[in-house]
Amino acid sequence: MTDRVDVLVIGGGQAGLAAGFYLRRAGVDFAIVDDQPDGGGAWQHGWPSLRLFSPAKYSSLPGWPMPPQPGEPFPTADHVVGYLREYERRYQLPVHRGVRAVGVRAVDKEILVETDRGDWSARTVISATGTWSRPYVPHYPGQQVFAGRQLHTVSYRGPEEFAGQRVVVVGGGNSAAQILAEVSTVADTIWVTQYPPRFLPDDVDGRVLFDVATQQLLARRNGVPAAGVAGLGDIVVVPPVRAARDRGSLVAQRMFSRLTTSGIAWPDGRTEPADTVIWCTGFRPSLSHLAPLGLGRVDGHIATRETEAVDDGRIRLLGYGNWTGTASATLVGAGRTAKQLVTELRAVAGTRRG
Ligand SMILES: Cc1cc2nc3c(=O)[nH]c(=O)nc-3n(C[C@H](O)[C@H](O)[C@H](O)COP(=O)(O)OP(=O)(O)OC[C@H]3O[C@@H](n4cnc5c(N)ncnc54)[C@H](O)[C@@H]3O)c2cc1C
């Protein structure tokens, strides 16, 4: 049996739900498949102290603003999960849970999506599978011989287990800064980054990132270079990060060149002992289901024009990063990009009917 819809969305996290909102509003026949038993996407798997870097009302999907969390100016991951689950119910989005897309193929005029629970056929497929299931750890010599523990952000559960240790935190983004801020309260920490970390001024929070995203979007649409004051990767000085900086714990060293059996070593021969290395080194898009299409690549990812795969306009990618729409990997950006995507699909459908 093959189910058929006009548009199939793969992934029911924030990006998939934002697409669902606009597809429903446009009266499109669509469905969403998601491999998790419950709603909330990647936010379900974050560490307990993970917080948004902006207040709730700046972190909303289209239609219904995220309610504030009492007593928490920067909402917790649990609060975001609750919001996404309620959003799904509120707009009665047709999410089929526990369904994993394993292969997407072009078959004549249709796109066939093979899942572990039967096949779907659609005119257009929106891939919104996020990045959480593909943690990225760069390769460094000595990773195999290091006798201590190595873990990625995805496995981090809080600072307690590192009490009394000597911990190396790798990475120059918000995850690294937030994890370092709390681990440094119980452990001796060393922070290493590939490039000098860039902090936003203390008096601005994640809202400024969305302003920058808006400037970048407008600049791109008008074909002029974006003149933003900050990049979307800049570190937001949330209260725990500020406290760590004031304690002197946020001083970054340049990246080491290798691991040794007992720690890390720099090219000039300097070494430091370590019990644990936490790799806060980001993620890669989860896109193995699109492999059968053999879509062309550029700069290490599928070639896109905003959300559209350059090789096949019936395949859309949403939520993975700036290469799939400006700030599309944020709550606010996912909504904006989804709106544009659905507008384009409707224009294509109109042309077809005409
Ligand atoms: C540490 C951290 C802090 C962040 N802080 C902020 C912040 O403060 N503000 C902000 O706006 N953004 C923030 N982000 C970014 C962003 O909000 C998240 O990365 C977001 O979860 C991405 O949403 P998504 O819908 O694209 O992907 P996901 O939330 O990962 O959803 C994708 C869904 O698809 C499912 N899936 C995957 N593969 C398949 C498949 N083959 N078949 C079916 N289903 C599949 C997944 O299980 C998941 O349920 C943060 C991200 C991180 C990592």
CSV table of C-alpha atoms and ligand atoms in Angstrom, one decimal:
chain,number,residue,atom,x,y,z
A,1,MET,CA,0.0,0.0,0.0
A,2,THR,CA,1.2,3.5,-0.9
A,3,ASP,CA,-0.4,6.5,0.8
A,4,ARG,CA,-0.6,9.6,-1.5
A,5,VAL,CA,-0.6,13.3,-0.6
A,6,ASP,CA,0.4,16.4,-2.6
A,7,VAL,CA,3.1,17.3,-0.1
A,8,LEU,CA,4.9,15.0,2.3
A,9,VAL,CA,6.9,16.6,5.1
A,10,ILE,CA,9.7,14.4,6.6
A,11,GLY,CA,10.4,15.5,10.2
A,12,GLY,CA,8.0,16.9,12.8
A,13,GLY,CA,10.2,19.3,14.7
A,14,GLN,CA,9.8,23.0,14.7
A,15,ALA,CA,10.6,23.3,10.9
A,16,GLY,CA,8.2,20.6,9.9
A,17,LEU,CA,5.4,22.1,12.1
A,18,ALA,CA,6.0,25.6,10.6
A,19,ALA,CA,5.7,24.1,7.1
A,20,GLY,CA,2.5,22.3,8.3
A,21,PHE,CA,1.0,25.6,9.6
A,22,TYR,CA,1.3,27.3,6.2
A,23,LEU,CA,0.4,24.1,4.2
A,24,ARG,CA,-2.8,23.8,6.3
A,25,ARG,CA,-3.6,27.5,5.8
A,26,ALA,CA,-3.1,27.2,2.0
A,27,GLY,CA,-5.5,24.2,1.9
A,28,VAL,CA,-2.8,21.8,0.6
A,29,ASP,CA,-3.3,18.0,1.0
A,30,PHE,CA,-0.3,17.1,3.1
A,31,ALA,CA,1.1,14.8,5.9
A,32,ILE,CA,4.1,14.9,8.2
A,33,VAL,CA,6.1,11.8,9.1
A,34,ASP,CA,8.4,11.8,12.2
A,35,ASP,CA,10.5,9.0,13.6
A,36,GLN,CA,10.0,10.0,17.3
A,37,PRO,CA,7.2,8.6,19.5
A,38,ASP,CA,6.5,12.2,20.9
A,39,GLY,CA,6.5,15.7,19.6
A,40,GLY,CA,9.2,18.4,20.3
A,41,GLY,CA,11.9,17.4,17.8
A,42,ALA,CA,15.5,17.9,19.0
A,43,TRP,CA,14.4,19.9,22.0
A,44,GLN,CA,13.4,16.6,23.7
A,45,HIS,CA,17.0,15.5,23.8
A,46,GLY,CA,18.8,18.6,25.1
A,47,TRP,CA,20.5,18.7,28.5
A,48,PRO,CA,18.3,19.6,31.5
A,49,SER,CA,19.7,23.1,31.9
A,50,LEU,CA,19.5,24.0,28.2
A,51,ARG,CA,17.8,27.3,27.7
A,52,LEU,CA,16.7,29.5,24.8
A,53,PHE,CA,18.9,32.4,24.3
A,54,SER,CA,16.0,34.8,23.8
A,55,PRO,CA,12.7,35.4,25.6
A,56,ALA,CA,9.7,33.3,24.6
A,57,LYS,CA,8.0,36.0,22.5
A,58,TYR,CA,11.1,36.2,20.2
A,59,SER,CA,11.1,32.4,19.8
A,60,SER,CA,7.7,31.7,18.3
A,61,LEU,CA,6.4,29.7,15.3
A,62,PRO,CA,3.8,31.4,13.1
A,63,GLY,CA,0.3,31.9,14.4
A,64,TRP,CA,0.6,31.3,18.1
A,65,PRO,CA,3.3,33.0,20.1
A,66,MET,CA,5.2,30.9,22.7
A,67,PRO,CA,3.7,31.6,26.1
A,68,PRO,CA,6.2,33.0,28.6
A,69,GLN,CA,7.6,30.6,31.2
A,70,PRO,CA,6.8,31.8,34.7
A,71,GLY,CA,10.0,32.8,36.5
A,72,GLU,CA,12.2,32.0,33.5
A,73,PRO,CA,13.1,34.9,31.2
A,74,PHE,CA,14.9,32.5,28.9
A,75,PRO,CA,12.7,29.4,28.6
A,76,THR,CA,13.9,25.9,29.2
A,77,ALA,CA,14.1,23.2,26.6
A,78,ASP,CA,11.1,21.4,28.4
A,79,HIS,CA,9.1,24.6,27.9
A,80,VAL,CA,9.9,24.6,24.2
A,81,VAL,CA,8.9,20.9,23.9
A,82,GLY,CA,5.5,21.7,25.6
A,83,TYR,CA,5.0,24.6,23.2
A,84,LEU,CA,5.7,22.5,20.1
A,85,ARG,CA,3.4,19.7,21.3
A,86,GLU,CA,0.6,22.1,22.0
A,87,TYR,CA,1.2,23.8,18.7
A,88,GLU,CA,0.8,20.5,16.9
A,89,ARG,CA,-2.5,19.9,18.6
A,90,ARG,CA,-3.7,23.4,18.2
A,91,TYR,CA,-3.4,23.4,14.5
A,92,GLN,CA,-4.3,19.7,14.2
A,93,LEU,CA,-1.3,19.0,12.1
A,94,PRO,CA,-1.4,15.5,10.6
A,95,VAL,CA,1.8,14.1,12.1
A,96,HIS,CA,2.4,10.3,11.7
A,97,ARG,CA,4.7,9.4,14.6
A,98,GLY,CA,7.2,6.6,14.8
A,99,VAL,CA,7.6,6.6,11.0
A,100,ARG,CA,11.2,6.9,9.7
A,101,ALA,CA,11.9,7.9,6.1
A,102,VAL,CA,14.6,5.6,4.7
A,103,GLY,CA,14.7,6.4,1.0
A,104,VAL,CA,13.4,9.1,-1.3
A,105,ARG,CA,13.2,8.4,-5.1
A,106,ALA,CA,11.9,10.1,-8.2
A,107,VAL,CA,9.5,7.8,-9.9
A,108,ASP,CA,8.0,9.3,-13.1
A,109,LYS,CA,6.2,12.5,-12.0
A,110,GLU,CA,5.9,11.5,-8.4
A,111,ILE,CA,8.3,11.3,-5.5
A,112,LEU,CA,8.3,8.0,-3.7
A,113,VAL,CA,9.2,8.0,0.0
A,114,GLU,CA,10.0,4.7,1.5
A,115,THR,CA,9.6,4.5,5.3
A,116,ASP,CA,9.9,1.7,7.9
A,117,ARG,CA,6.1,1.7,8.0
A,118,GLY,CA,5.1,1.7,4.4
A,119,ASP,CA,5.5,4.0,1.4
A,120,TRP,CA,4.2,7.4,0.6
A,121,SER,CA,3.9,9.1,-2.8
A,122,ALA,CA,3.8,12.9,-3.2
A,123,ARG,CA,4.2,15.6,-5.8
A,124,THR,CA,6.6,17.5,-3.4
A,125,VAL,CA,8.7,16.4,-0.5
A,126,ILE,CA,9.8,18.8,2.3
A,127,SER,CA,12.8,17.4,4.2
A,128,ALA,CA,12.9,18.9,7.7
A,129,THR,CA,14.9,16.3,9.6
A,130,GLY,CA,17.2,18.6,11.5
A,131,THR,CA,20.7,17.8,12.6
A,132,TRP,CA,20.5,16.4,16.1
A,133,SER,CA,20.9,12.8,15.0
A,134,ARG,CA,24.3,13.6,13.3
A,135,PRO,CA,26.7,15.0,15.9
A,136,TYR,CA,30.0,16.1,14.4
A,137,VAL,CA,33.4,15.5,16.0
A,138,PRO,CA,36.4,16.7,14.0
A,139,HIS,CA,39.3,14.4,13.6
A,140,TYR,CA,42.4,15.0,15.7
A,141,PRO,CA,45.4,12.7,16.0
A,142,GLY,CA,45.5,10.7,19.3
A,143,GLN,CA,41.7,10.5,19.7
A,144,GLN,CA,42.1,6.7,19.9
A,145,VAL,CA,44.9,6.7,22.5
A,146,PHE,CA,43.4,9.2,24.9
A,147,ALA,CA,42.7,7.2,28.0
A,148,GLY,CA,40.1,9.7,29.4
A,149,ARG,CA,36.5,10.1,28.4
A,150,GLN,CA,35.3,11.9,25.2
A,151,LEU,CA,31.7,13.0,24.6
A,152,HIS,CA,29.8,15.2,22.3
A,153,THR,CA,27.2,17.8,23.3
A,154,VAL,CA,24.4,15.3,22.5
A,155,SER,CA,25.6,13.1,25.4
A,156,TYR,CA,26.0,16.0,27.9
A,157,ARG,CA,23.6,15.7,30.8
A,158,GLY,CA,24.8,18.3,33.3
A,159,PRO,CA,28.0,19.2,35.2
A,160,GLU,CA,27.7,16.9,38.3
A,161,GLU,CA,29.5,13.9,36.8
A,162,PHE,CA,32.6,16.0,36.1
A,163,ALA,CA,33.0,17.2,39.7
A,164,GLY,CA,36.7,17.4,40.6
A,165,GLN,CA,37.9,16.5,37.1
A,166,ARG,CA,40.0,18.4,34.6
A,167,VAL,CA,37.8,19.0,31.6
A,168,VAL,CA,38.6,20.3,28.2
A,169,VAL,CA,35.7,22.0,26.4
A,170,VAL,CA,36.1,22.3,22.6
A,171,GLY,CA,34.1,24.7,20.5
A,172,GLY,CA,33.5,28.4,20.1
A,173,GLY,CA,29.7,28.6,20.0
A,174,ASN,CA,26.8,29.0,22.3
A,175,SER,CA,26.7,25.3,23.3
A,176,ALA,CA,30.3,25.3,24.3
A,177,ALA,CA,30.0,28.6,26.3
A,178,GLN,CA,26.9,27.4,28.2
A,179,ILE,CA,28.4,24.0,29.0
A,180,LEU,CA,31.7,25.5,30.0
A,181,ALA,CA,29.9,28.0,32.2
A,182,GLU,CA,28.3,25.2,34.3
A,183,VAL,CA,31.1,22.6,34.2
A,184,SER,CA,33.6,25.3,35.4
A,185,THR,CA,31.6,25.6,38.7
A,186,VAL,CA,32.6,22.0,39.7
A,187,ALA,CA,35.7,21.2,37.6
A,188,ASP,CA,39.0,22.6,36.5
A,189,THR,CA,38.3,23.6,32.9
A,190,ILE,CA,40.3,24.4,29.7
A,191,TRP,CA,38.5,26.0,26.8
A,192,VAL,CA,39.9,25.6,23.3
A,193,THR,CA,38.5,27.1,20.2
A,194,GLN,CA,39.5,27.1,16.5
A,195,TYR,CA,39.0,30.8,16.2
A,196,PRO,CA,38.8,33.5,18.9
A,197,PRO,CA,35.2,33.3,20.3
A,198,ARG,CA,33.0,36.3,19.6
A,199,PHE,CA,30.7,37.5,22.4
A,200,LEU,CA,27.6,39.7,21.9
A,201,PRO,CA,27.6,42.8,24.1
A,202,ASP,CA,26.2,42.0,27.6
A,203,ASP,CA,23.1,44.2,27.2
A,204,VAL,CA,21.7,42.2,24.2
A,205,ASP,CA,20.3,38.7,24.1
A,206,GLY,CA,19.3,36.4,21.3
A,207,ARG,CA,16.8,39.0,19.9
A,208,VAL,CA,19.7,40.8,18.2
A,209,LEU,CA,20.5,37.6,16.3
A,210,PHE,CA,17.0,37.6,14.8
A,211,ASP,CA,17.4,41.3,13.9
A,212,VAL,CA,20.6,40.4,12.2
A,213,ALA,CA,18.8,37.5,10.4
A,214,THR,CA,16.2,39.9,9.2
A,215,GLN,CA,18.9,42.3,7.9
A,216,GLN,CA,20.6,39.4,6.1
A,217,LEU,CA,17.3,38.2,4.6
A,218,LEU,CA,16.4,41.7,3.3
A,219,ALA,CA,20.0,42.2,1.9
A,220,ARG,CA,19.9,38.8,0.1
A,221,ARG,CA,16.5,39.6,-1.4
A,222,ASN,CA,17.8,43.0,-2.6
A,223,GLY,CA,21.0,41.5,-3.8
A,224,VAL,CA,23.3,43.6,-1.6
A,225,PRO,CA,25.9,42.5,1.0
A,226,ALA,CA,24.5,42.1,4.5
A,227,ALA,CA,26.1,44.5,7.0
A,228,GLY,CA,25.2,42.8,10.3
A,229,VAL,CA,26.7,43.7,13.6
A,230,ALA,CA,26.9,40.1,14.7
A,231,GLY,CA,26.8,36.6,13.1
A,232,LEU,CA,24.2,34.0,14.0
A,233,GLY,CA,27.0,32.0,15.8
A,234,ASP,CA,28.0,34.7,18.2
A,235,ILE,CA,27.8,33.9,21.9
A,236,VAL,CA,24.9,35.3,23.8
A,237,VAL,CA,26.0,36.4,27.2
A,238,VAL,CA,23.1,34.7,29.1
A,239,PRO,CA,23.4,35.0,33.0
A,240,PRO,CA,25.4,31.8,33.6
A,241,VAL,CA,27.8,32.7,30.8
A,242,ARG,CA,28.2,36.2,32.3
A,243,ALA,CA,28.9,34.7,35.7
A,244,ALA,CA,31.5,32.3,34.3
A,245,ARG,CA,33.2,35.2,32.4
A,246,ASP,CA,33.3,37.3,35.6
A,247,ARG,CA,34.9,34.4,37.5
A,248,GLY,CA,37.6,34.3,34.8
A,249,SER,CA,36.5,30.9,33.4
A,250,LEU,CA,35.8,32.0,29.9
A,251,VAL,CA,39.3,32.5,28.6
A,252,ALA,CA,39.8,30.6,25.4
A,253,GLN,CA,43.1,29.0,24.2
A,254,ARG,CA,43.8,28.2,20.6
A,255,MET,CA,43.0,24.7,19.4
A,256,PHE,CA,45.3,21.8,20.4
A,257,SER,CA,46.9,19.8,17.6
A,258,ARG,CA,46.5,16.3,19.1
A,259,LEU,CA,45.4,14.2,22.1
A,260,THR,CA,47.9,12.3,24.1
A,261,THR,CA,47.2,9.3,26.4
A,262,SER,CA,46.7,11.7,29.3
A,263,GLY,CA,45.6,15.0,27.8
A,264,ILE,CA,46.1,17.4,25.0
A,265,ALA,CA,49.1,18.9,23.2
A,266,TRP,CA,49.8,22.0,21.1
A,267,PRO,CA,52.2,22.3,18.2
A,268,ASP,CA,54.8,24.2,20.3
A,269,GLY,CA,55.1,21.1,22.5
A,270,ARG,CA,53.0,22.4,25.4
A,271,THR,CA,50.7,19.8,27.0
A,272,GLU,CA,47.9,19.8,29.6
A,273,PRO,CA,46.5,16.8,31.4
A,274,ALA,CA,42.8,16.1,31.1
A,275,ASP,CA,40.2,13.5,32.4
A,276,THR,CA,37.5,14.4,29.9
A,277,VAL,CA,37.1,16.2,26.5
A,278,ILE,CA,33.7,17.5,25.7
A,279,TRP,CA,33.3,18.1,21.9
A,280,CYS,CA,30.8,21.0,21.4
A,281,THR,CA,31.6,21.0,17.8
A,282,GLY,CA,28.2,21.0,16.2
A,283,PHE,CA,26.1,18.9,13.9
A,284,ARG,CA,25.7,17.9,10.3
A,285,PRO,CA,22.3,17.7,8.5
A,286,SER,CA,20.5,14.3,8.7
A,287,LEU,CA,19.9,13.7,5.0
A,288,SER,CA,20.7,10.1,4.3
A,289,HIS,CA,17.1,9.4,3.2
A,290,LEU,CA,17.8,11.7,0.2
A,291,ALA,CA,20.8,9.8,-1.0
A,292,PRO,CA,19.0,7.7,-3.6
A,293,LEU,CA,18.2,11.0,-5.5
A,294,GLY,CA,21.9,11.7,-6.1
A,295,LEU,CA,21.3,15.4,-5.7
A,296,GLY,CA,24.3,17.6,-6.7
A,297,ARG,CA,26.3,19.2,-3.9
A,298,VAL,CA,28.1,22.4,-3.3
A,299,ASP,CA,30.2,23.6,-0.3
A,300,GLY,CA,29.7,20.2,1.4
A,301,HIS,CA,25.9,20.2,1.3
A,302,ILE,CA,23.1,19.6,-1.2
A,303,ALA,CA,23.0,22.5,-3.7
A,304,THR,CA,20.0,24.7,-2.9
A,305,ARG,CA,18.3,27.9,-4.1
A,306,GLU,CA,16.9,29.0,-0.7
A,307,THR,CA,14.8,25.8,0.2
A,308,GLU,CA,14.7,24.3,-3.3
A,309,ALA,CA,17.1,21.5,-4.4
A,310,VAL,CA,18.8,22.9,-7.5
A,311,ASP,CA,18.7,19.5,-9.2
A,312,ASP,CA,15.0,18.7,-8.5
A,313,GLY,CA,12.6,21.5,-7.5
A,314,ARG,CA,10.2,18.9,-6.1
A,315,ILE,CA,12.6,18.4,-3.2
A,316,ARG,CA,12.6,21.1,-0.6
A,317,LEU,CA,15.0,21.4,2.4
A,318,LEU,CA,13.9,23.3,5.5
A,319,GLY,CA,15.5,24.2,8.8
A,320,TYR,CA,19.1,23.0,8.4
A,321,GLY,CA,20.9,26.4,8.4
A,322,ASN,CA,21.4,29.5,6.3
A,323,TRP,CA,21.9,27.4,3.2
A,324,THR,CA,18.2,26.4,3.4
A,325,GLY,CA,16.9,30.0,4.1
A,326,THR,CA,18.3,32.7,6.3
A,327,ALA,CA,18.2,31.6,10.0
A,328,SER,CA,16.0,28.7,9.1
A,329,ALA,CA,17.5,26.6,12.0
A,330,THR,CA,16.0,28.9,14.6
A,331,LEU,CA,12.4,29.0,15.8
A,332,VAL,CA,11.6,32.4,14.2
A,333,GLY,CA,13.6,31.7,11.1
A,334,ALA,CA,11.9,28.4,10.4
A,335,GLY,CA,8.5,30.1,10.3
A,336,ARG,CA,9.7,32.8,7.9
A,337,THR,CA,11.4,30.3,5.6
A,338,ALA,CA,8.4,28.0,5.6
A,339,LYS,CA,6.1,30.8,4.6
A,340,GLN,CA,8.2,31.6,1.6
A,341,LEU,CA,8.5,27.9,0.7
A,342,VAL,CA,4.7,27.4,0.7
A,343,THR,CA,4.1,30.6,-1.2
A,344,GLU,CA,6.5,29.2,-3.9
A,345,LEU,CA,4.7,25.9,-4.0
A,346,ARG,CA,1.4,27.6,-4.4
A,347,ALA,CA,2.8,29.7,-7.3
A,348,VAL,CA,4.1,26.5,-9.0
A,349,ALA,CA,0.7,24.8,-8.5
A,350,GLY,CA,-1.0,27.9,-9.9
A,351,THR,CA,1.2,27.8,-13.0
A,352,ARG,CA,0.5,24.0,-13.4
A,353,ARG,CA,-3.3,24.6,-13.3
A,354,GLY,CA,-3.0,27.6,-15.7
B,1,LIG,C1,22.3,23.6,21.9
B,1,LIG,C2,21.4,24.3,21.0
B,1,LIG,C3,20.7,25.5,21.4
B,1,LIG,C4,19.8,26.2,20.6
B,1,LIG,N1,19.3,27.3,21.0
B,1,LIG,C5,18.4,27.9,20.2
B,1,LIG,C6,17.7,29.1,20.6
B,1,LIG,O1,17.9,29.6,21.7
B,1,LIG,N2,16.7,29.7,19.8
B,1,LIG,C7,16.5,29.1,18.5
B,1,LIG,O2,15.6,29.7,17.8
B,1,LIG,N3,17.1,28.0,18.1
B,1,LIG,C8,18.0,27.4,18.9
B,1,LIG,N4,18.7,26.3,18.5
B,1,LIG,C9,18.5,25.8,17.1
B,1,LIG,C10,17.3,25.1,16.7
B,1,LIG,O3,16.1,25.6,17.3
B,1,LIG,C11,17.3,23.6,16.8
B,1,LIG,O4,18.4,23.0,16.2
B,1,LIG,C12,16.0,23.0,16.2
B,1,LIG,O5,15.7,21.9,17.0
B,1,LIG,C13,16.0,22.5,14.7
B,1,LIG,O6,14.6,22.2,14.4
B,1,LIG,P1,14.3,21.2,13.2
B,1,LIG,O7,12.8,21.1,13.1
B,1,LIG,O8,15.0,21.7,11.9
B,1,LIG,O9,15.0,19.8,13.6
B,1,LIG,P2,14.6,18.9,14.8
B,1,LIG,O10,14.1,19.6,16.0
B,1,LIG,O11,15.8,18.0,14.9
B,1,LIG,O12,13.4,18.0,14.2
B,1,LIG,C14,13.5,17.1,13.1
B,1,LIG,C15,12.6,15.9,13.4
B,1,LIG,O13,12.7,15.0,12.3
B,1,LIG,C16,13.0,13.7,12.9
B,1,LIG,N5,13.7,12.9,11.8
B,1,LIG,C17,15.0,12.9,11.6
B,1,LIG,N6,15.3,12.0,10.5
B,1,LIG,C18,14.1,11.5,10.2
B,1,LIG,C19,13.7,10.6,9.1
B,1,LIG,N7,14.6,10.0,8.3
B,1,LIG,N8,12.4,10.2,9.0
B,1,LIG,C20,11.4,10.8,9.9
B,1,LIG,N9,11.8,11.7,10.8
B,1,LIG,C21,13.1,12.0,11.0
B,1,LIG,C22,13.7,13.9,14.1
B,1,LIG,O14,13.7,12.8,15.0
B,1,LIG,C23,13.0,15.1,14.7
B,1,LIG,O15,11.9,14.8,15.4
B,1,LIG,C24,19.6,25.6,19.3
B,1,LIG,C25,20.2,24.4,18.9
B,1,LIG,C26,21.1,23.7,19.7
B,1,LIG,C27,21.7,22.5,19.3
